[in-house]
PDB file of C-alpha atoms in Angstrom:
ATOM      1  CA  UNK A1157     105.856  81.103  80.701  1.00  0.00           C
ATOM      2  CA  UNK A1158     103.763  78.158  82.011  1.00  0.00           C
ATOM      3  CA  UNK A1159     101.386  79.495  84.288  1.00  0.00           C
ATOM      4  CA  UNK A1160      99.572  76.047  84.154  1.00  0.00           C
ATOM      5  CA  UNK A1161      98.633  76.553  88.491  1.00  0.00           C
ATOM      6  CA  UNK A1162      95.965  78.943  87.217  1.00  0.00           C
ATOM      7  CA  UNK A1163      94.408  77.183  84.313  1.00  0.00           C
ATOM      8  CA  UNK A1164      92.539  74.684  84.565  1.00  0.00           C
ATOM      9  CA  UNK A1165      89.942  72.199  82.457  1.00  0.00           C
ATOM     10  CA  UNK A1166      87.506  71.481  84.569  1.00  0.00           C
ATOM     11  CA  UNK A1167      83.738  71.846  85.290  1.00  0.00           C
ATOM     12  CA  UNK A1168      82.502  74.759  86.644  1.00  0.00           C
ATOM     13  CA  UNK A1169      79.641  74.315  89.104  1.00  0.00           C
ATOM     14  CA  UNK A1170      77.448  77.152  87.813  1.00  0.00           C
ATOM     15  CA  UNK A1171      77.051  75.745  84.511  1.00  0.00           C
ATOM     16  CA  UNK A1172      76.473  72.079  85.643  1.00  0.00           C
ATOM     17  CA  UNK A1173      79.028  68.755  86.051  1.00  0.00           C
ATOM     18  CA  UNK A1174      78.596  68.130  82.141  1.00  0.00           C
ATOM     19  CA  UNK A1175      79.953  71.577  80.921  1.00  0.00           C
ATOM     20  CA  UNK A1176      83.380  71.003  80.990  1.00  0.00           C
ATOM     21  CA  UNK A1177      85.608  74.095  79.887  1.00  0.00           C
ATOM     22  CA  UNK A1178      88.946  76.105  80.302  1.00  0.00           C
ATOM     23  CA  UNK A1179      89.106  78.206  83.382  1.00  0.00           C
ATOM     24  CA  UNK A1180      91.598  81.251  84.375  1.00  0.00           C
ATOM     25  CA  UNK A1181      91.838  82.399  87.833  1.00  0.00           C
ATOM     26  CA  UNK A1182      92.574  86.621  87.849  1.00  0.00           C
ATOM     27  CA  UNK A1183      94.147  87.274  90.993  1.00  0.00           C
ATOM     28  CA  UNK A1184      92.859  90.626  92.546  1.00  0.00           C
ATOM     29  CA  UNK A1185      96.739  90.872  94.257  1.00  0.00           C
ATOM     30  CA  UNK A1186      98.543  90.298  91.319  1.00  0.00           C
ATOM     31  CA  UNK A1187     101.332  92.755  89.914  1.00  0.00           C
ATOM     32  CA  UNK A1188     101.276  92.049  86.460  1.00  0.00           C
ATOM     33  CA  UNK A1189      99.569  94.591  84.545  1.00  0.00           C
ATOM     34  CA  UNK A1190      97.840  92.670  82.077  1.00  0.00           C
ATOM     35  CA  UNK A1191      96.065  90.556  84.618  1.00  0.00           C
ATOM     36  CA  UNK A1192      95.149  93.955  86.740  1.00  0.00           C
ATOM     37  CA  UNK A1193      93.968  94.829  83.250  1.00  0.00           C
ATOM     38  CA  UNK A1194      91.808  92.525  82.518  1.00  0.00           C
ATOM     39  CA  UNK A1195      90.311  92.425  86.290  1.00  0.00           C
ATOM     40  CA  UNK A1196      89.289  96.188  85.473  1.00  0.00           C
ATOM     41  CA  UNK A1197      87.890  95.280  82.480  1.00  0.00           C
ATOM     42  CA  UNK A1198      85.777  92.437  84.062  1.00  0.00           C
ATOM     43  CA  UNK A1199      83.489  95.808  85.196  1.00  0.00           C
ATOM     44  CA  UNK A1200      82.018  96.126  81.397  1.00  0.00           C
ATOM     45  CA  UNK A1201      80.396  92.769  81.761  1.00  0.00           C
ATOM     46  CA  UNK A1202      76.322  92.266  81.764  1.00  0.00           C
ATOM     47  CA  UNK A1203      75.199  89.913  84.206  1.00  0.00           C
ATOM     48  CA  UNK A1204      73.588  86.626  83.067  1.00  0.00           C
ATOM     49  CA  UNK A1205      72.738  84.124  85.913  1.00  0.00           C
ATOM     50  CA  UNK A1206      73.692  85.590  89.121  1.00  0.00           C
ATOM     51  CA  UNK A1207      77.159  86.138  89.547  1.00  0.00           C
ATOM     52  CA  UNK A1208      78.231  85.142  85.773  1.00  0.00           C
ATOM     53  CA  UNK A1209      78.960  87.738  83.779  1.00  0.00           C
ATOM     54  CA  UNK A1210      79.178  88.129  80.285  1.00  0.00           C
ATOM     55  CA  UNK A1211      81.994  90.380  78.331  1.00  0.00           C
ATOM     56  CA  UNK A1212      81.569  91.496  74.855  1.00  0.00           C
ATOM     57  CA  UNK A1213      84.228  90.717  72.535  1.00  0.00           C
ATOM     58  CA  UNK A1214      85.163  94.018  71.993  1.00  0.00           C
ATOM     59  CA  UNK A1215      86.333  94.945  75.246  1.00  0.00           C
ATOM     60  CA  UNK A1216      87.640  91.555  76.103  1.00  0.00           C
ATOM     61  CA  UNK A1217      88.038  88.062  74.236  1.00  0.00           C
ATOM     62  CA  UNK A1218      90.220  84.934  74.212  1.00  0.00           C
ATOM     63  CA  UNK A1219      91.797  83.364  71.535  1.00  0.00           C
ATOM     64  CA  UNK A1220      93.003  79.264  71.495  1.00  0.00           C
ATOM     65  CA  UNK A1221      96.490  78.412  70.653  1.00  0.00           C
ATOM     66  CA  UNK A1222      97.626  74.452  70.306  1.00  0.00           C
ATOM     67  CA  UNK A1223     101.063  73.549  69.978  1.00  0.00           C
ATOM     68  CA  UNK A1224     101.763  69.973  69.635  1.00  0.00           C
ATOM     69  CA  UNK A1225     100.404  68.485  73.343  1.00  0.00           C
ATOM     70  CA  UNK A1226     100.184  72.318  74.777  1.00  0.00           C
ATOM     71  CA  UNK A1227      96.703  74.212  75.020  1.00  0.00           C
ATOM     72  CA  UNK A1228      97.459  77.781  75.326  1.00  0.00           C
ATOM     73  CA  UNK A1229      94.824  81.030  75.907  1.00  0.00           C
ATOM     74  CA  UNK A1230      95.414  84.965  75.072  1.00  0.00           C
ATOM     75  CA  UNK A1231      93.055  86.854  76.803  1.00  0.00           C
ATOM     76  CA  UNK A1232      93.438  90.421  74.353  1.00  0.00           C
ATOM     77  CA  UNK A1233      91.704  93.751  74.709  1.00  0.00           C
ATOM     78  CA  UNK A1234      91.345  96.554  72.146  1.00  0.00           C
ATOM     79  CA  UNK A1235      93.750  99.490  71.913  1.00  0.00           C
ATOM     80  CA  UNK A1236      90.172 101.455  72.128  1.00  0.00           C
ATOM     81  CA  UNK A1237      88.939 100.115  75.392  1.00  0.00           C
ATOM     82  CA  UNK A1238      92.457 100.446  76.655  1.00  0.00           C
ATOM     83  CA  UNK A1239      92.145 103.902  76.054  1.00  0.00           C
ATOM     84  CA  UNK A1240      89.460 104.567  78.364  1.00  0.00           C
ATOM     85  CA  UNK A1241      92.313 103.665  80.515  1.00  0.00           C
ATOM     86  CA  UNK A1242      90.154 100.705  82.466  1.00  0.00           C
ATOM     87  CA  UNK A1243      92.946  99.782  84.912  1.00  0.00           C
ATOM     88  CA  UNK A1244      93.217 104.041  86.753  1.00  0.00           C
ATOM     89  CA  UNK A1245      96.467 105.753  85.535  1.00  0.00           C
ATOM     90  CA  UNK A1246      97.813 102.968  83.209  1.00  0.00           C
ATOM     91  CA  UNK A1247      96.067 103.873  79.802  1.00  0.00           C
ATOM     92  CA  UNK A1248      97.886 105.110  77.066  1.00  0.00           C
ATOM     93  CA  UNK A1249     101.406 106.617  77.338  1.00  0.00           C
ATOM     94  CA  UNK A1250     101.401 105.003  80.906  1.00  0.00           C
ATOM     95  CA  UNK A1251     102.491 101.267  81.734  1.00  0.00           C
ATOM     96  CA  UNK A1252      99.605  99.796  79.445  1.00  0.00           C
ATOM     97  CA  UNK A1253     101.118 100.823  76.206  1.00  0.00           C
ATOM     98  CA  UNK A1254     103.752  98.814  76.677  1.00  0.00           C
ATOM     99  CA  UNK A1255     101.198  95.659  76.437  1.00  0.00           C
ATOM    100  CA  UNK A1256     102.723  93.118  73.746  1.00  0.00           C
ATOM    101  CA  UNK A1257     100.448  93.496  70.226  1.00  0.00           C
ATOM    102  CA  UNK A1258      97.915  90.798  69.495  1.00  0.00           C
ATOM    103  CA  UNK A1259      99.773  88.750  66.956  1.00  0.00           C
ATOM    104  CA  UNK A1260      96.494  88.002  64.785  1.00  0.00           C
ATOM    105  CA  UNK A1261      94.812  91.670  65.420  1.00  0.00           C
ATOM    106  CA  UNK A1262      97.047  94.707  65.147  1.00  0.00           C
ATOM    107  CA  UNK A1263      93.879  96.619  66.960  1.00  0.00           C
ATOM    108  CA  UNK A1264      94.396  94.649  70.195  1.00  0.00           C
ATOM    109  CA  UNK A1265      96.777  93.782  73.248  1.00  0.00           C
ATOM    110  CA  UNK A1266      97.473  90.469  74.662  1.00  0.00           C
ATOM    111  CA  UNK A1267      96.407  90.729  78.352  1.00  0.00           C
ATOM    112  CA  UNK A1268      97.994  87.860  79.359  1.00  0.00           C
ATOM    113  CA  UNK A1269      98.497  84.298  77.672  1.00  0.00           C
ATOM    114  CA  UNK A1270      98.436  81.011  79.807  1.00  0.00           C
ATOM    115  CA  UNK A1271      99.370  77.391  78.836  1.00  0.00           C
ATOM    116  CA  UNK A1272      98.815  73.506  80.213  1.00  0.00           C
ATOM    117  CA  UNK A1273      99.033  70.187  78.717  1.00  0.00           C
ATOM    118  CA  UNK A1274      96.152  68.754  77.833  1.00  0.00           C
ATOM    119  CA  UNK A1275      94.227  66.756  74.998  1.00  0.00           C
ATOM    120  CA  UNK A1276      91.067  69.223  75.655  1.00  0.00           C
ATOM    121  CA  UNK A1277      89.621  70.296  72.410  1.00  0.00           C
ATOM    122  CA  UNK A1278      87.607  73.641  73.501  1.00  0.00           C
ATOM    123  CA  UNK A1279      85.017  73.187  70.923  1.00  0.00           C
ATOM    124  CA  UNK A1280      81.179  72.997  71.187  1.00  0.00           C
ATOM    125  CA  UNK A1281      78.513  71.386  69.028  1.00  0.00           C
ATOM    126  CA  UNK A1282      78.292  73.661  66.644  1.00  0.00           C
ATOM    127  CA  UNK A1283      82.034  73.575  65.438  1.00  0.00           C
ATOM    128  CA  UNK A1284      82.428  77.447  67.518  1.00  0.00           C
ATOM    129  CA  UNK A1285      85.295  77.290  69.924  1.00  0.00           C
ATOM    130  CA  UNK A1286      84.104  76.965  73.826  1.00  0.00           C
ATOM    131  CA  UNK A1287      83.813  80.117  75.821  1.00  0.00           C
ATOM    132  CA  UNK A1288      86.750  80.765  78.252  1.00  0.00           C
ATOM    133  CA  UNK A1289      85.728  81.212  82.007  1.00  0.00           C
ATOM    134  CA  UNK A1290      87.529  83.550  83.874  1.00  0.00           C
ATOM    135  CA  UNK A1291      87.799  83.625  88.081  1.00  0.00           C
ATOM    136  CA  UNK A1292      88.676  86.739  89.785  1.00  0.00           C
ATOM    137  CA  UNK A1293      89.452  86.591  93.431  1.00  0.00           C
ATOM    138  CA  UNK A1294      91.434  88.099  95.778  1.00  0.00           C
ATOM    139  CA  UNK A1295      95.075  86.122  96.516  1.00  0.00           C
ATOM    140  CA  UNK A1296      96.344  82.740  95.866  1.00  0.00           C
ATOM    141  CA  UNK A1297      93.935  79.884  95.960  1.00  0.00           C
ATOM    142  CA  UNK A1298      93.610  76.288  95.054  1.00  0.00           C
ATOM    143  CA  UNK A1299      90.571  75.191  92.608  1.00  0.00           C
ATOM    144  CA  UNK A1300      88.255  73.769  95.039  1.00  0.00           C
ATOM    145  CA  UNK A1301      89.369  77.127  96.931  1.00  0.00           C
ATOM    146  CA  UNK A1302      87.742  79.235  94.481  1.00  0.00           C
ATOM    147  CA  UNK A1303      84.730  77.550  93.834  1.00  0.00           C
ATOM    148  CA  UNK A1304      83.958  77.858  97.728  1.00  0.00           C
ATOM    149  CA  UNK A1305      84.679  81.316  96.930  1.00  0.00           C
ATOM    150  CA  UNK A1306      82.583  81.605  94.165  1.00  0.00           C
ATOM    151  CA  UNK A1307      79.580  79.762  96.683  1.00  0.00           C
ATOM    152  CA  UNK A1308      80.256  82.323  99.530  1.00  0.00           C
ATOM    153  CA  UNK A1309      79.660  85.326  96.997  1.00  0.00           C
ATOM    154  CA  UNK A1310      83.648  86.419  97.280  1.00  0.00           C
ATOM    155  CA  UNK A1311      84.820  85.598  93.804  1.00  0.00           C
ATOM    156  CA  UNK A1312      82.569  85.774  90.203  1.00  0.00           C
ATOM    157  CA  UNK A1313      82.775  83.917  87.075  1.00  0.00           C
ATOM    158  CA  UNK A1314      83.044  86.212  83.268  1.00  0.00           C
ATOM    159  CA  UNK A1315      82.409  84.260  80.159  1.00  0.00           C
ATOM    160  CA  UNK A1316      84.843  85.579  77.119  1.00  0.00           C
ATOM    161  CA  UNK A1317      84.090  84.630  73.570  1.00  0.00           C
ATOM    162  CA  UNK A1318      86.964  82.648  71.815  1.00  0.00           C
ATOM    163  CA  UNK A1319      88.262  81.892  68.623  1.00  0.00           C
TER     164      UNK A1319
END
């Protein structure tokens, strides 16, 4: 599925004009499990600057895919954390196991996978694949939408680690 309305490379105005990246936008309204998934797990993360948080890979990470002109993004989540059952009554036996396997990482779940076209390479200086930015807010919104969000303290920002 292209779900390229909710990805976007782009600066993100808490990390400065120069720090260009991949962001996903969570929607709090959403009915697709993996996305109300991942929105529960967004409660493990540790606060860096105020509002960003920061999610260890464990519980949450992203993973780069390119296909000829097509950037695409798992977000995955270990069968562990799932089994905490982060997302209230849809842990194991429930909706959640039915969660498509991480094709690289029998131990995980893919969340949710979105693609765009783009000639982004989500690498950083060091060779280490970019961070992935995630948005969570409530309902449809545009991108400058939910950075005014972000500014008015309605919507956060999570940091994943990527390979």
């Amino acid at each position: 599925m292209d779900d390229s309305a909710r990805m976007w490379i782009t600066a993100v105005p808490p990390f400065g004009p120069d720090d260009t990246g991949v962001l996903l936008a969570l929607d709090h309204d959403s009915q697709d499990l993996g996305e109300l998934t991942a929105l529960a797990l967004l409660d493990r993360g540790h606060e860096g600057e105020e509002g960003v948080f920061y999610l260890l890979p464990f519980d949450l990470a992203a993973r780069y895919e390119r296909v000829g002109d097509r950037l695409a993004v798992r977000i995955t989540a270990s069968r562990e954390v799932l089994a905490d059952d982060p997302a209230g009554g849809r842990g194991p036996g429930g909706p959640a196991a039915g969660l498509p396997p991480d094709a690289d990482d029998a131990d995980r779940v893919t969340l949710l996978r979105r693609e765009l076209v783009t000639d982004f390479v989500p690498s950083g200086p060091d060779g280490e694949k970019q961070g992935v930015l995630l948005i969570d807010h409530p309902g449809p919104a545009s991108l400058p939408e939910l950075f005014a969000r972000f500014e008015r303290g309605e919507s956060g920002f999570a940091v994943l680690n990527a390979s």
